[in-house]
Coordinates of C-alpha atoms in Angstrom, one line a residue:
X25 CA 15.3 -19.9 -47.6
X26 CA 14.2 -20.9 -51.1
X27 CA 11.7 -18.9 -53.1
X28 CA 9.6 -19.9 -56.1
X29 CA 6.8 -18.4 -58.1
X30 CA 3.5 -20.3 -57.5
X31 CA 2.4 -19.8 -61.1
X32 CA -1.2 -19.4 -60.2
X33 CA -3.5 -16.5 -60.8
X34 CA -4.3 -14.5 -57.6
X35 CA -7.9 -13.5 -57.8
X36 CA -7.6 -10.4 -55.5
X37 CA -4.3 -9.0 -56.7
X38 CA -4.8 -5.8 -58.6
X39 CA -2.5 -3.0 -59.6
X40 CA -3.3 0.5 -60.6
X41 CA -1.4 2.2 -63.5
X42 CA 0.5 5.4 -62.9
X43 CA -2.2 7.6 -64.4
X44 CA -4.9 5.6 -62.5
X45 CA -6.8 5.2 -65.7
X46 CA -7.3 1.5 -65.5
X47 CA -6.6 -1.5 -63.1
X48 CA -4.9 -4.6 -64.2
X49 CA -4.7 -8.0 -62.4
X50 CA -1.3 -9.3 -61.6
X51 CA -0.6 -13.0 -61.7
X52 CA 2.4 -12.9 -59.5
X53 CA 2.0 -14.4 -56.1
X54 CA 5.1 -15.4 -54.2
X55 CA 5.4 -18.4 -51.9
X56 CA 8.4 -18.7 -49.6
X57 CA 9.1 -22.0 -47.9
X58 CA 11.1 -22.2 -44.7
X59 CA 10.8 -24.3 -41.6
X60 CA 8.0 -26.3 -43.2
X61 CA 5.7 -23.3 -43.6
X62 CA 4.6 -21.4 -46.7
X63 CA 4.7 -17.6 -47.0
X64 CA 2.4 -15.8 -49.4
X65 CA 2.4 -12.1 -50.2
X66 CA -0.2 -10.3 -52.3
X67 CA -1.3 -6.8 -52.9
X68 CA -4.8 -5.4 -53.1
X69 CA -4.5 -1.7 -53.9
X70 CA -8.1 -1.5 -55.1
X71 CA -11.1 -3.8 -55.0
X72 CA -12.9 -1.9 -57.8
X73 CA -12.5 1.4 -59.5
X74 CA -14.9 3.0 -57.0
X75 CA -13.9 1.2 -53.8
X76 CA -10.8 1.7 -51.6
X77 CA -9.5 -1.6 -50.2
X78 CA -9.7 -1.7 -46.4
X79 CA -6.3 -3.4 -46.2
X80 CA -3.7 -1.9 -44.0
X81 CA -1.1 -1.4 -46.6
X82 CA -0.5 -1.9 -50.4
X83 CA 0.8 -5.4 -49.5
X84 CA -0.3 -8.1 -47.1
X85 CA 1.2 -11.4 -46.1
X86 CA 0.5 -14.5 -44.1
X87 CA 1.9 -18.0 -43.5
X88 CA 0.2 -21.4 -43.6
X89 CA 1.5 -24.9 -43.1
X90 CA 0.8 -26.1 -46.7
X91 CA 0.5 -24.5 -50.1
X92 CA -3.1 -25.7 -50.3
X93 CA -3.9 -23.8 -47.0
X94 CA -2.3 -20.7 -48.5
X95 CA -4.6 -20.9 -51.5
X96 CA -7.7 -21.4 -49.3
X97 CA -6.8 -18.3 -47.3
X98 CA -6.4 -16.3 -50.6
X99 CA -9.8 -17.6 -51.7
X100 CA -11.4 -16.6 -48.4
X101 CA -10.0 -13.1 -48.6
X102 CA -11.2 -12.7 -52.2
X103 CA -14.7 -13.8 -51.2
X104 CA -14.7 -11.5 -48.2
X105 CA -13.6 -8.5 -50.3
X106 CA -16.6 -9.1 -52.6
X107 CA -19.1 -9.6 -49.8
X108 CA -21.2 -6.9 -48.2
X109 CA -19.4 -7.5 -44.9
X110 CA -16.2 -6.2 -46.4
X111 CA -17.7 -3.1 -47.8
X112 CA -16.1 0.1 -46.6
X113 CA -18.2 2.2 -44.2
X114 CA -20.3 -0.7 -43.0
X115 CA -20.3 -2.3 -39.6
X116 CA -19.8 -0.8 -36.1
X117 CA -17.2 1.9 -35.3
X118 CA -13.8 0.7 -34.3
X119 CA -14.4 1.6 -30.7
X120 CA -17.8 -0.1 -30.6
X121 CA -16.3 -3.3 -32.1
X122 CA -13.3 -3.3 -29.6
X123 CA -15.7 -2.9 -26.6
X124 CA -17.9 -5.7 -28.0
X125 CA -14.7 -7.9 -28.4
X126 CA -13.7 -7.1 -24.8
X127 CA -17.1 -8.4 -23.5
X128 CA -17.4 -11.4 -25.8
X129 CA -13.8 -12.6 -26.0
X130 CA -11.6 -10.5 -23.7
X131 CA -13.2 -10.9 -20.4
X132 CA -13.8 -14.7 -20.6
X133 CA -10.2 -15.5 -21.8
X134 CA -7.8 -12.8 -20.6
X135 CA -6.2 -12.5 -17.2
X136 CA -7.9 -9.7 -15.3
X137 CA -4.7 -7.5 -15.3
X138 CA -4.4 -8.0 -19.1
X139 CA -8.1 -7.2 -19.5
X140 CA -7.7 -3.9 -17.6
X141 CA -4.7 -3.0 -19.7
X142 CA -6.5 -3.7 -23.0
X143 CA -9.6 -1.7 -21.7
X144 CA -7.3 1.2 -21.1
X145 CA -5.7 1.0 -24.5
X146 CA -9.2 0.9 -26.2
X147 CA -11.2 3.3 -24.0
X148 CA -8.5 5.9 -23.2
X149 CA -6.0 6.0 -26.0
X150 CA -8.1 4.9 -29.0
X151 CA -11.3 6.5 -27.8
X152 CA -9.6 9.9 -27.6
X153 CA -8.6 9.7 -31.3
X154 CA -10.8 10.3 -34.4
X155 CA -10.0 6.8 -35.6
X156 CA -12.3 5.5 -32.9
X157 CA -15.3 6.8 -34.8
X158 CA -14.3 5.2 -38.1
X159 CA -16.4 2.2 -39.2
X160 CA -14.2 -0.8 -38.5
X161 CA -14.4 -1.9 -42.1
X162 CA -12.9 1.4 -43.3
X163 CA -9.9 1.4 -40.9
X164 CA -6.8 1.1 -43.1
X165 CA -3.2 0.4 -42.3
X166 CA -2.3 3.9 -43.1
X167 CA -4.8 5.3 -40.5
X168 CA -3.4 3.0 -37.9
X169 CA 0.2 3.8 -38.8
X170 CA -0.6 7.6 -38.4
X171 CA -2.3 6.8 -35.1
X172 CA 0.7 5.0 -33.7
X173 CA 3.1 7.6 -35.0
X174 CA 1.1 10.3 -33.2
X175 CA 1.0 8.3 -30.0
X176 CA 4.8 7.9 -30.2
X177 CA 5.3 11.6 -30.5
X178 CA 2.7 13.0 -28.0
X179 CA 0.5 10.2 -26.7
X180 CA 0.9 10.4 -23.0
X181 CA -2.3 10.8 -21.0
X182 CA -0.8 11.6 -17.6
X183 CA -0.3 15.3 -18.5
X184 CA 3.5 14.9 -19.1
X185 CA 4.9 15.9 -22.5
X186 CA 6.2 13.3 -24.9
X187 CA 5.0 10.1 -26.4
X188 CA 4.4 6.6 -25.4
X189 CA 7.4 4.2 -25.2
X190 CA 8.1 1.7 -27.9
X191 CA 7.1 -1.1 -25.5
X192 CA 3.7 0.5 -24.8
X193 CA 3.1 1.0 -28.5
X194 CA 4.0 -2.6 -29.1
X195 CA 1.7 -3.8 -26.4
X196 CA -1.2 -1.7 -27.8
X197 CA -0.5 -3.0 -31.3
X198 CA -0.7 -6.5 -30.0
X199 CA -4.0 -5.9 -28.3
X200 CA -5.5 -4.4 -31.5
X201 CA -4.0 -7.3 -33.5
X202 CA -5.8 -9.9 -31.4
X203 CA -9.1 -8.1 -31.5
X204 CA -9.0 -7.5 -35.3
X205 CA -7.9 -11.0 -36.0
X206 CA -11.2 -12.1 -34.5
X207 CA -13.0 -9.6 -36.7
X208 CA -11.4 -11.3 -39.8
X209 CA -12.4 -14.7 -38.5
X210 CA -16.0 -13.5 -37.9
X211 CA -16.2 -12.0 -41.4
X212 CA -16.6 -8.4 -40.1
X213 CA -13.5 -7.3 -42.1
X214 CA -11.6 -8.8 -45.0
X215 CA -8.1 -8.6 -43.6
X216 CA -6.4 -7.4 -40.4
X217 CA -5.1 -3.8 -41.0
X218 CA -2.8 -4.0 -37.9
X219 CA -0.4 -6.3 -39.7
X220 CA 0.9 -3.5 -41.9
X221 CA 1.8 -1.2 -38.9
X222 CA 5.5 -0.7 -38.3
X223 CA 6.8 0.5 -34.9
X224 CA 10.1 1.9 -33.7
X225 CA 12.4 -0.6 -32.1
X226 CA 12.7 -0.6 -28.3
X227 CA 16.1 0.5 -27.2
X228 CA 17.0 -1.6 -24.3
X229 CA 18.8 0.2 -21.5
X230 CA 21.8 -1.5 -19.9
X231 CA 20.8 -3.4 -16.8
X232 CA 21.9 -1.8 -13.6
X233 CA 23.4 -4.3 -11.1
X234 CA 24.9 -3.8 -7.7
X235 CA 28.7 -3.9 -7.4
X236 CA 30.2 -6.1 -4.8
X237 CA 30.9 -3.1 -2.6
X238 CA 27.2 -1.9 -3.0
X239 CA 25.9 -5.4 -2.2
X240 CA 28.1 -5.6 0.9
X241 CA 26.9 -2.1 2.1
X242 CA 23.3 -3.1 1.6
X243 CA 23.7 -6.4 3.6
X244 CA 25.3 -4.5 6.4
X245 CA 22.5 -2.0 6.5
X246 CA 19.9 -4.8 6.6
X247 CA 21.6 -6.7 9.3
X248 CA 22.0 -3.6 11.4
X249 CA 18.3 -2.8 11.2
X250 CA 15.8 -3.7 14.0
X251 CA 13.0 -4.1 11.4
X252 CA 12.8 -7.8 10.8
X253 CA 10.9 -7.5 7.5
X254 CA 14.0 -6.0 5.8
X255 CA 15.4 -9.6 5.8
X256 CA 13.2 -9.9 2.7
X257 CA 15.8 -7.8 0.9
X258 CA 18.4 -10.4 1.5
X259 CA 16.1 -13.1 0.2
X260 CA 15.4 -11.1 -3.0
X261 CA 19.1 -10.3 -3.4
X262 CA 20.2 -13.9 -3.4
X263 CA 17.3 -15.4 -5.2
X264 CA 16.4 -12.8 -7.9
X265 CA 12.6 -13.0 -7.0
X266 CA 10.3 -10.3 -8.3
X267 CA 8.7 -8.2 -5.5
X268 CA 5.3 -9.7 -6.2
X269 CA 6.8 -13.3 -6.0
X270 CA 8.4 -12.5 -2.7
X271 CA 5.2 -11.1 -1.2
X272 CA 3.1 -14.1 -2.4
X273 CA 5.4 -16.7 -0.8
X274 CA 3.8 -19.1 1.7
X275 CA 5.8 -21.0 4.3
X276 CA 4.6 -24.2 2.6
X277 CA 6.6 -23.0 -0.4
X278 CA 9.8 -23.1 1.6
X279 CA 11.7 -26.1 2.9
X280 CA 14.5 -24.9 5.2
X281 CA 15.3 -28.4 6.4
X282 CA 16.1 -29.8 3.0
X283 CA 19.7 -30.2 1.9
X284 CA 20.1 -27.7 0.2
X285 CA 17.1 -25.6 1.4
X286 CA 14.5 -25.0 -1.4
X287 CA 12.0 -22.4 -2.3
X288 CA 9.1 -22.9 -4.8
X289 CA 7.9 -19.8 -6.7
X290 CA 4.3 -20.4 -7.9
X291 CA 2.4 -17.2 -7.4
X292 CA 2.6 -13.4 -7.5
X293 CA 1.0 -10.7 -5.4
X294 CA -0.1 -7.3 -6.7
X295 CA -2.4 -4.4 -6.1
X296 CA -4.6 -3.9 -9.1
X297 CA -8.1 -2.9 -10.2
X298 CA -10.5 -5.1 -8.2
X299 CA -11.3 -8.3 -10.0
X300 CA -14.8 -9.8 -9.9
X301 CA -15.4 -12.2 -7.1
X302 CA -15.7 -15.1 -9.4
X303 CA -12.4 -14.3 -11.2
X304 CA -10.6 -17.6 -12.0
X305 CA -7.1 -16.2 -12.0
X306 CA -6.8 -14.3 -8.7
X307 CA -7.6 -14.7 -5.1
X308 CA -8.5 -11.4 -3.4
X309 CA -6.7 -11.3 -0.1
X310 CA -7.3 -7.7 0.9
X311 CA -10.0 -5.3 -0.3
X312 CA -11.9 -2.4 1.4
X313 CA -15.5 -1.8 0.4
X314 CA -15.7 1.0 -2.1
X315 CA -12.0 0.9 -3.0
X316 CA -11.2 0.7 -6.7
X317 CA -8.2 -1.6 -6.1
X318 CA -7.5 -4.8 -4.2
X319 CA -4.5 -6.9 -3.2
X320 CA -4.6 -10.1 -5.2
X321 CA -2.6 -13.3 -5.5
X322 CA -2.5 -15.1 -8.8
X323 CA -0.3 -17.3 -11.0
X324 CA 3.2 -16.2 -11.9
X325 CA 3.7 -13.9 -14.9
X326 CA 4.6 -16.8 -17.2
X327 CA 4.6 -20.6 -16.8
X328 CA 8.4 -20.5 -16.9
X329 CA 8.3 -18.2 -13.8
X330 CA 6.9 -21.1 -11.8
X331 CA 10.2 -22.6 -10.6
X332 CA 12.0 -24.3 -7.7
X333 CA 15.2 -22.6 -6.4
X334 CA 18.0 -23.9 -4.2
X335 CA 18.6 -21.3 -1.5
X336 CA 22.1 -19.9 -0.9
X337 CA 23.1 -19.9 2.7
X338 CA 22.6 -16.2 3.3
X339 CA 19.0 -16.4 1.9
X340 CA 18.3 -19.5 4.1
X341 CA 19.7 -17.6 7.2
X342 CA 17.4 -14.6 6.4
X343 CA 14.4 -16.9 6.1
X344 CA 15.2 -18.6 9.4
X345 CA 15.3 -15.2 11.1
X346 CA 11.9 -14.3 9.6
X347 CA 10.4 -17.7 10.7
X348 CA 11.7 -17.3 14.2
X349 CA 10.2 -13.8 14.3
X350 CA 6.9 -15.0 12.9
X351 CA 6.7 -17.7 15.6
X352 CA 7.3 -15.1 18.3
X353 CA 4.6 -12.8 16.9
X354 CA 2.2 -15.7 16.8
X355 CA 2.9 -16.5 20.4
X356 CA 2.1 -12.9 21.2
X357 CA -0.9 -12.1 19.0
X358 CA -2.2 -15.6 18.2
X359 CA -3.4 -16.9 14.9
X360 CA -4.5 -13.4 13.9
X361 CA -0.9 -12.7 12.9
X362 CA -1.2 -15.2 10.1
X363 CA 0.2 -18.6 9.5
X364 CA 0.2 -19.2 5.8
X365 CA 2.2 -16.4 4.2
X366 CA 5.8 -15.4 4.6
X367 CA 4.6 -11.7 4.5
X368 CA 1.6 -10.3 6.2
X369 CA 0.4 -7.6 4.0
X370 CA -1.1 -4.5 5.5
X371 CA -1.2 -0.7 5.1
X372 CA 0.6 1.7 7.3
X373 CA -0.4 5.4 7.1
X374 CA 2.6 7.7 6.7
X375 CA 2.8 11.5 6.6
X376 CA 3.0 11.3 2.8
X377 CA 0.0 9.1 2.4
X378 CA -0.8 5.4 2.6
X379 CA 2.1 3.1 1.8
X380 CA 1.9 -0.7 1.4
X381 CA 4.4 -2.6 3.6
X382 CA 4.8 -6.1 4.7
X383 CA 5.8 -7.4 8.1

């Protein structure tokens, strides 16, 4: 990567001397070019002698496709810093803005499961912290850094000791970043304070896989069982399907007569907070009136998860057994047993509570 000084005066870049007696402009503004994009870094420690800059950290950076676009973004930030909208202490509180964003931008564009997750981040984690009552224009990177540091140490809300995992912190940061990017675009704040937040790296645990001996023992236990639904374990074992993908399968997704047999994964099933009836992303397939959750079917987790698989012989055999059993149950109970789905989802009350099973 090659670097060069742009040689242009940066209108918002200021530096404060050690004794803080005066502020001086700096004309240094670095552009880095790599992969046909320009990277610009600037600092804005103060906006005036009496105003603290609402930026997240002493430095801020962004990328644009051209040098001209970089300069336009700098000009926009400079204008925003001088405008009334960028004044510290003005505007709604952070929590009020985030809830407004959820209504105006989150609900119409996010998947319901993502919307529920973001709502939890904002109205449980952030709402319980003093930062929620800060005007959104005065929220700095340092405030957010302290917030995430506290959450990493003792941020659990389930009563257990300890902090949130690095993954949860990263997801919460991403949610805030999306919402506050919109605030910048709308002119509510001058720059996004989330961009200066640094989080601990997530230490990946080694994946636990079954040994050949364990796999053989599991298959023997499944084949010895009189519960036909356990054949789903063999299907999962030889296809790598997620549990939600397995439960969402329809018989129309499976072609056992093809050579080789195929299986098309294009949906996932989950129990989640009940979506609205007009939700575009999910079909509610089981819901009891008054219940806070529902069983839903929606698109796969990512577009790459929508895939076609060739079935190993053992997976095909397991599916043949399930199909023969389904045909027998339909002869006994009629169409009420269900034709479409590989798994008929129902609840079975056990001594320890209600457990979701399929059969």
